[in-house]
PDB file of C-alpha atoms in Angstrom:
ATOM      1  CA  MET W   1     -15.543  -3.801 104.021  1.00  0.00           C
ATOM      2  CA  ASN W   2     -12.693  -2.823 106.088  1.00  0.00           C
ATOM      3  CA  LEU W   3     -11.203  -0.668 103.399  1.00  0.00           C
ATOM      4  CA  LEU W   4     -14.581   1.197 103.045  1.00  0.00           C
ATOM      5  CA  ASN W   5     -14.733   1.938 106.709  1.00  0.00           C
ATOM      6  CA  LYS W   6     -11.397   3.593 106.641  1.00  0.00           C
ATOM      7  CA  ILE W   7     -12.605   5.903 103.100  1.00  0.00           C
ATOM      8  CA  VAL W   8     -16.318   6.758 104.461  1.00  0.00           C
ATOM      9  CA  PRO W   9     -16.067   9.655 107.167  1.00  0.00           C
ATOM     10  CA  PRO W  10     -17.780   9.262 110.247  1.00  0.00           C
ATOM     11  CA  ASP W  11     -21.406  10.231 110.221  1.00  0.00           C
ATOM     12  CA  GLN W  12     -20.518  13.564 111.949  1.00  0.00           C
ATOM     13  CA  TRP W  13     -18.103  14.183 109.521  1.00  0.00           C
ATOM     14  CA  ILE W  14     -20.328  13.580 106.275  1.00  0.00           C
ATOM     15  CA  VAL W  15     -21.902  16.915 106.069  1.00  0.00           C
ATOM     16  CA  PRO W  16     -18.717  19.130 106.279  1.00  0.00           C
ATOM     17  CA  VAL W  17     -16.914  16.340 103.872  1.00  0.00           C
ATOM     18  CA  THR W  18     -19.474  16.015 101.236  1.00  0.00           C
ATOM     19  CA  LEU W  19     -19.544  20.325 101.318  1.00  0.00           C
ATOM     20  CA  LEU W  20     -15.703  20.470 101.264  1.00  0.00           C
ATOM     21  CA  CYS W  21     -15.908  18.188  98.217  1.00  0.00           C
ATOM     22  CA  GLY W  22     -18.450  20.324  96.344  1.00  0.00           C
ATOM     23  CA  LEU W  23     -16.287  23.105  97.062  1.00  0.00           C
ATOM     24  CA  MET W  24     -13.050  21.614  95.952  1.00  0.00           C
ATOM     25  CA  ALA W  25     -14.903  20.259  92.637  1.00  0.00           C
ATOM     26  CA  GLY W  26     -16.826  23.983  91.997  1.00  0.00           C
ATOM     27  CA  LEU W  27     -13.673  25.605  92.388  1.00  0.00           C
ATOM     28  CA  GLY W  28     -12.059  23.046  90.010  1.00  0.00           C
ATOM     29  CA  PHE W  29     -14.763  23.608  87.506  1.00  0.00           C
ATOM     30  CA  TYR W  30     -14.458  27.622  87.802  1.00  0.00           C
ATOM     31  CA  VAL W  31     -10.716  27.733  87.320  1.00  0.00           C
ATOM     32  CA  LEU W  32     -11.193  25.655  84.224  1.00  0.00           C
ATOM     33  CA  ARG W  33     -13.805  27.978  83.037  1.00  0.00           C
ATOM     34  CA  VAL W  34     -11.822  30.835  83.865  1.00  0.00           C
ATOM     35  CA  SER W  35      -8.740  29.783  82.500  1.00  0.00           C
ATOM     36  CA  ASN W  36     -10.171  28.499  79.006  1.00  0.00           C
ATOM     37  CA  ALA W  37      -8.122  25.286  79.722  1.00  0.00           C
ATOM     38  CA  VAL W  38     -10.361  23.589  76.845  1.00  0.00           C
ATOM     39  CA  SER W  39      -8.964  25.906  74.125  1.00  0.00           C
ATOM     40  CA  TYR W  40      -5.699  24.397  74.737  1.00  0.00           C
ATOM     41  CA  LEU W  41      -6.525  21.106  73.371  1.00  0.00           C
ATOM     42  CA  SER W  42      -7.005  22.678  69.823  1.00  0.00           C
ATOM     43  CA  ASP W  43      -4.433  24.138  67.321  1.00  0.00           C
ATOM     44  CA  ASP W  44      -5.945  27.640  67.398  1.00  0.00           C
ATOM     45  CA  PRO W  45      -3.283  30.285  67.929  1.00  0.00           C
ATOM     46  CA  LYS W  46      -5.414  32.501  70.304  1.00  0.00           C
ATOM     47  CA  ALA W  47      -5.320  29.716  72.719  1.00  0.00           C
ATOM     48  CA  CYS W  48      -1.708  31.119  73.313  1.00  0.00           C
ATOM     49  CA  ILE W  49      -2.772  34.691  74.274  1.00  0.00           C
ATOM     50  CA  ASN W  50      -5.181  33.377  76.761  1.00  0.00           C
ATOM     51  CA  CYS W  51      -2.358  34.622  79.029  1.00  0.00           C
ATOM     52  CA  HIS W  52      -1.484  38.213  78.205  1.00  0.00           C
ATOM     53  CA  VAL W  53       2.328  37.430  78.474  1.00  0.00           C
ATOM     54  CA  MET W  54       2.565  35.577  75.087  1.00  0.00           C
ATOM     55  CA  THR W  55       1.118  38.423  73.212  1.00  0.00           C
ATOM     56  CA  PRO W  56       4.374  39.945  72.059  1.00  0.00           C
ATOM     57  CA  GLU W  57       4.905  36.237  70.534  1.00  0.00           C
ATOM     58  CA  TYR W  58       1.362  36.483  68.893  1.00  0.00           C
ATOM     59  CA  ILE W  59       1.892  39.624  67.321  1.00  0.00           C
ATOM     60  CA  THR W  60       5.466  38.870  66.006  1.00  0.00           C
ATOM     61  CA  TRP W  61       4.134  35.860  64.539  1.00  0.00           C
ATOM     62  CA  ASP W  62       1.005  37.190  63.310  1.00  0.00           C
ATOM     63  CA  HIS W  63       2.804  39.413  61.164  1.00  0.00           C
ATOM     64  CA  SER W  64       5.748  36.898  60.038  1.00  0.00           C
ATOM     65  CA  SER W  65       5.819  34.902  56.984  1.00  0.00           C
ATOM     66  CA  HIS W  66       4.898  31.722  59.258  1.00  0.00           C
ATOM     67  CA  GLN W  67       1.376  32.919  59.918  1.00  0.00           C
ATOM     68  CA  ARG W  68       0.255  32.240  56.455  1.00  0.00           C
ATOM     69  CA  VAL W  69       1.533  28.320  56.764  1.00  0.00           C
ATOM     70  CA  THR W  70       1.997  27.949  60.563  1.00  0.00           C
ATOM     71  CA  VAL W  71      -0.067  27.900  63.880  1.00  0.00           C
ATOM     72  CA  CYS W  72       1.965  27.741  67.304  1.00  0.00           C
ATOM     73  CA  ASN W  73       2.092  24.087  67.701  1.00  0.00           C
ATOM     74  CA  ASP W  74       3.387  23.477  64.244  1.00  0.00           C
ATOM     75  CA  CYS W  75       6.477  24.656  65.871  1.00  0.00           C
ATOM     76  CA  HIS W  76       6.654  24.432  69.523  1.00  0.00           C
ATOM     77  CA  VAL W  77       4.981  21.028  70.323  1.00  0.00           C
ATOM     78  CA  PRO W  78       6.669  17.239  69.089  1.00  0.00           C
ATOM     79  CA  HIS W  79       4.816  15.750  66.116  1.00  0.00           C
ATOM     80  CA  ASN W  80       6.037  12.226  66.295  1.00  0.00           C
ATOM     81  CA  ASN W  81       2.932  10.864  67.899  1.00  0.00           C
ATOM     82  CA  VAL W  82      -0.211  11.925  69.370  1.00  0.00           C
ATOM     83  CA  VAL W  83       0.221  10.901  72.992  1.00  0.00           C
ATOM     84  CA  ASN W  84       3.506  13.100  73.068  1.00  0.00           C
ATOM     85  CA  LYS W  85       2.160  16.010  71.340  1.00  0.00           C
ATOM     86  CA  TYR W  86      -0.476  16.322  74.320  1.00  0.00           C
ATOM     87  CA  TYR W  87       1.938  15.214  76.900  1.00  0.00           C
ATOM     88  CA  PHE W  88       4.489  17.983  76.144  1.00  0.00           C
ATOM     89  CA  LYS W  89       1.536  20.544  75.840  1.00  0.00           C
ATOM     90  CA  ALA W  90       0.548  19.392  79.215  1.00  0.00           C
ATOM     91  CA  MET W  91       3.892  19.096  80.820  1.00  0.00           C
ATOM     92  CA  ASP W  92       4.937  23.021  79.078  1.00  0.00           C
ATOM     93  CA  GLY W  93       1.326  24.353  79.754  1.00  0.00           C
ATOM     94  CA  LEU W  94       1.503  23.413  83.393  1.00  0.00           C
ATOM     95  CA  TYR W  95       4.842  25.158  83.656  1.00  0.00           C
ATOM     96  CA  HIS W  96       3.635  28.194  82.056  1.00  0.00           C
ATOM     97  CA  ALA W  97       0.417  28.596  84.287  1.00  0.00           C
ATOM     98  CA  SER W  98       2.573  27.951  87.507  1.00  0.00           C
ATOM     99  CA  ILE W  99       4.995  30.744  86.454  1.00  0.00           C
ATOM    100  CA  TYR W 100       2.433  33.171  85.211  1.00  0.00           C
ATOM    101  CA  THR W 101       0.276  32.722  88.265  1.00  0.00           C
ATOM    102  CA  MET W 102       2.884  33.180  90.433  1.00  0.00           C
ATOM    103  CA  ARG W 103       3.816  36.288  88.775  1.00  0.00           C
ATOM    104  CA  MET W 104       7.289  34.941  88.030  1.00  0.00           C
ATOM    105  CA  GLU W 105       7.415  35.505  84.308  1.00  0.00           C
ATOM    106  CA  PRO W 106      10.452  37.158  82.652  1.00  0.00           C
ATOM    107  CA  GLN W 107      10.410  40.524  80.681  1.00  0.00           C
ATOM    108  CA  ALA W 108      11.765  38.655  77.579  1.00  0.00           C
ATOM    109  CA  ILE W 109      10.582  35.160  77.435  1.00  0.00           C
ATOM    110  CA  THR W 110      12.998  32.502  76.295  1.00  0.00           C
ATOM    111  CA  MET W 111      12.622  28.709  75.423  1.00  0.00           C
ATOM    112  CA  ARG W 112      13.789  26.309  77.938  1.00  0.00           C
ATOM    113  CA  GLU W 113      16.128  23.305  76.911  1.00  0.00           C
ATOM    114  CA  PRO W 114      13.270  20.783  75.981  1.00  0.00           C
ATOM    115  CA  SER W 115      11.213  23.515  73.968  1.00  0.00           C
ATOM    116  CA  GLN W 116      14.469  24.238  72.051  1.00  0.00           C
ATOM    117  CA  HIS W 117      14.917  20.760  70.894  1.00  0.00           C
ATOM    118  CA  VAL W 118      11.301  20.509  69.785  1.00  0.00           C
ATOM    119  CA  VAL W 119      11.575  23.419  67.899  1.00  0.00           C
ATOM    120  CA  GLN W 120      14.766  22.637  65.971  1.00  0.00           C
ATOM    121  CA  ASN W 121      13.172  19.154  65.168  1.00  0.00           C
ATOM    122  CA  ASN W 122      10.098  20.863  63.710  1.00  0.00           C
ATOM    123  CA  CYS W 123      12.309  23.599  61.642  1.00  0.00           C
ATOM    124  CA  ILE W 124      14.051  20.613  59.940  1.00  0.00           C
ATOM    125  CA  ARG W 125      10.736  18.630  59.677  1.00  0.00           C
ATOM    126  CA  CYS W 126       9.514  21.161  57.724  1.00  0.00           C
ATOM    127  CA  HIS W 127      12.589  22.570  55.862  1.00  0.00           C
ATOM    128  CA  ILE W 128      14.037  19.347  55.162  1.00  0.00           C
ATOM    129  CA  ASP W 129      14.746  20.356  51.428  1.00  0.00           C
ATOM    130  CA  GLN W 130      16.579  23.323  52.533  1.00  0.00           C
ATOM    131  CA  VAL W 131      18.411  21.712  55.164  1.00  0.00           C
ATOM    132  CA  THR W 132      19.537  19.085  52.873  1.00  0.00           C
ATOM    133  CA  ASP W 133      19.984  20.858  49.559  1.00  0.00           C
ATOM    134  CA  ALA W 134      23.281  19.865  47.947  1.00  0.00           C
ATOM    135  CA  LYS W 135      23.307  23.560  46.055  1.00  0.00           C
ATOM    136  CA  MET W 136      23.089  25.446  48.999  1.00  0.00           C
ATOM    137  CA  ALA W 137      26.319  23.421  50.093  1.00  0.00           C
ATOM    138  CA  SER W 138      28.194  25.115  47.445  1.00  0.00           C
ATOM    139  CA  TRP W 139      27.422  28.791  48.175  1.00  0.00           C
ATOM    140  CA  VAL W 140      26.699  28.814  51.965  1.00  0.00           C
ATOM    141  CA  ASP W 141      29.789  28.658  53.994  1.00  0.00           C
ATOM    142  CA  ASN W 142      30.198  25.659  56.090  1.00  0.00           C
ATOM    143  CA  HIS W 143      26.787  24.197  55.361  1.00  0.00           C
ATOM    144  CA  GLU W 144      27.114  20.932  56.468  1.00  0.00           C
ATOM    145  CA  GLU W 145      28.663  21.891  59.599  1.00  0.00           C
ATOM    146  CA  ASN W 146      26.503  24.738  60.595  1.00  0.00           C
ATOM    147  CA  ARG W 147      23.306  22.982  59.649  1.00  0.00           C
ATOM    148  CA  THR W 148      24.209  19.785  61.922  1.00  0.00           C
ATOM    149  CA  SER W 149      26.034  21.605  64.841  1.00  0.00           C
ATOM    150  CA  ARG W 150      23.775  24.860  65.324  1.00  0.00           C
ATOM    151  CA  ALA W 151      20.368  25.840  66.357  1.00  0.00           C
ATOM    152  CA  CYS W 152      18.550  27.137  63.609  1.00  0.00           C
ATOM    153  CA  TRP W 153      17.541  30.391  65.064  1.00  0.00           C
ATOM    154  CA  GLU W 154      21.265  31.243  65.798  1.00  0.00           C
ATOM    155  CA  CYS W 155      21.301  32.569  61.829  1.00  0.00           C
ATOM    156  CA  HIS W 156      17.392  33.092  61.207  1.00  0.00           C
ATOM    157  CA  ARG W 157      17.055  34.986  64.895  1.00  0.00           C
ATOM    158  CA  GLU W 158      13.934  36.842  63.728  1.00  0.00           C
ATOM    159  CA  THR W 159      12.273  34.096  62.260  1.00  0.00           C
ATOM    160  CA  PRO W 160       9.151  34.367  63.136  1.00  0.00           C
ATOM    161  CA  HIS W 161       9.023  36.628  66.081  1.00  0.00           C
ATOM    162  CA  GLY W 162      11.314  39.441  65.274  1.00  0.00           C
ATOM    163  CA  ARG W 163      13.111  41.329  67.456  1.00  0.00           C
ATOM    164  CA  VAL W 164      10.248  42.384  70.015  1.00  0.00           C
ATOM    165  CA  LYS W 165      11.180  40.199  72.951  1.00  0.00           C
ATOM    166  CA  SER W 166       9.838  41.708  75.476  1.00  0.00           C
ATOM    167  CA  LEU W 167       6.279  42.290  77.544  1.00  0.00           C
ATOM    168  CA  ALA W 168       7.203  46.279  78.102  1.00  0.00           C
ATOM    169  CA  ALA W 169       7.550  46.686  74.011  1.00  0.00           C
ATOM    170  CA  ILE W 170       3.600  46.000  73.294  1.00  0.00           C
ATOM    171  CA  GLY W 171       2.434  48.156  76.472  1.00  0.00           C
ATOM    172  CA  GLN W 172      -0.752  49.467  74.421  1.00  0.00           C
ATOM    173  CA  PHE W 173      -2.426  46.127  74.346  1.00  0.00           C
ATOM    174  CA  ILE W 174      -3.966  46.458  77.408  1.00  0.00           C
ATOM    175  CA  GLU W 175      -7.677  44.925  76.067  1.00  0.00           C
ATOM    176  CA  PRO W 176      -7.699  41.413  74.713  1.00  0.00           C
ATOM    177  CA  LEU W 177      -5.757  41.311  71.085  1.00  0.00           C
ATOM    178  CA  SER W 178      -9.020  39.891  69.337  1.00  0.00           C
ATOM    179  CA  VAL W 179     -11.111  43.051  70.289  1.00  0.00           C
ATOM    180  CA  ARG W 180      -8.204  45.483  69.135  1.00  0.00           C
ATOM    181  CA  GLN W 181      -8.065  43.221  65.841  1.00  0.00           C
ATOM    182  CA  GLN W 182     -11.839  44.110  65.137  1.00  0.00           C
ATOM    183  CA  GLN W 183     -11.402  47.664  65.716  1.00  0.00           C
ATOM    184  CA  LYS W 184     -10.413  49.274  62.238  1.00  0.00           C
ATOM    185  CA  GLU W 185      -9.564  52.862  63.771  1.00  0.00           C
ATOM    186  CA  LEU W 186      -6.975  53.731  65.921  1.00  0.00           C
ATOM    187  CA  VAL W 187      -9.572  56.320  67.999  1.00  0.00           C
ATOM    188  CA  PRO W 188     -12.425  54.699  70.215  1.00  0.00           C
ATOM    189  CA  ASP W 189     -16.016  55.910  69.404  1.00  0.00           C
ATOM    190  CA  TRP W 190     -16.207  57.053  72.767  1.00  0.00           C
ATOM    191  CA  ILE W 191     -13.326  59.276  72.442  1.00  0.00           C
ATOM    192  CA  LYS W 192     -14.648  60.803  69.189  1.00  0.00           C
ATOM    193  CA  LYS W 193     -17.891  61.601  70.659  1.00  0.00           C
ATOM    194  CA  GLN W 194     -16.181  63.468  73.335  1.00  0.00           C
ATOM    195  CA  LEU W 195     -14.406  65.109  71.075  1.00  0.00           C
ATOM    196  CA  LYS W 196     -17.252  66.283  69.170  1.00  0.00           C
ATOM    197  CA  SER W 197     -19.335  67.433  72.358  1.00  0.00           C
ATOM    198  CA  SER W 198     -16.779  69.411  73.282  1.00  0.00           C
ATOM    199  CA  LYS W 199     -16.622  71.641  70.396  1.00  0.00           C
TER     200      LYS W 199
END
C-alpha cells in the first residue's frame, strides 16, 4: 500500500497528471500514425521510402535485376532467426529515424559496420553456389582469397543500387514515389489544360 501511495499523485494533481498522460499517449499514437510505423513490420520495399531520404536507394533497386527476386529486407536484415531480424530492424530503424528527424542525413548514404556484416552474410546466403564454385577458381584471379578477404560490393559496386548515391541526384521526385509511378505521362493534366486554354 505504501508503494501505491508513492505512485498515485495527490488529489490536486490527479486532473493535470491525467491530462498530461492522455496528451503524451495521444501524441505517441499520432507519431506512430504519421510515421506509418506499422509498415516497418512488413517486408514491403515501399516502407523504406516513408522517408524521402531512401528514395535513391529504392529507385536504383527498382531498376536492378535484384528487384525481381529480392526486397530490401532480404539484403539488409539478418535471417538467422526472427528475434534477431526484428531486433536489428528496430535498432537500425531507430537510428535512421533519429538521424532523419534531426536532419543529419548525409547526401550520400553509406552502410554502418553492423549493416555491412549483415549485407555481406546475405550476399553469401543467396549466392553460395557462385561463392564456392570450383570452376570460378580456375578463371577468376585470386578467387579463393578475394571471396574470403573482401566485401562483395568491392567488386560488385553497382549491385543493386547503381552509381546514383546522393539525394541531389533525384531532386525531381518531390511528390511521393507511388504517385509518380501511377502516372503514365510526364506532363501533368493541369499543365496540358493550361496549355490548351492559352492557345
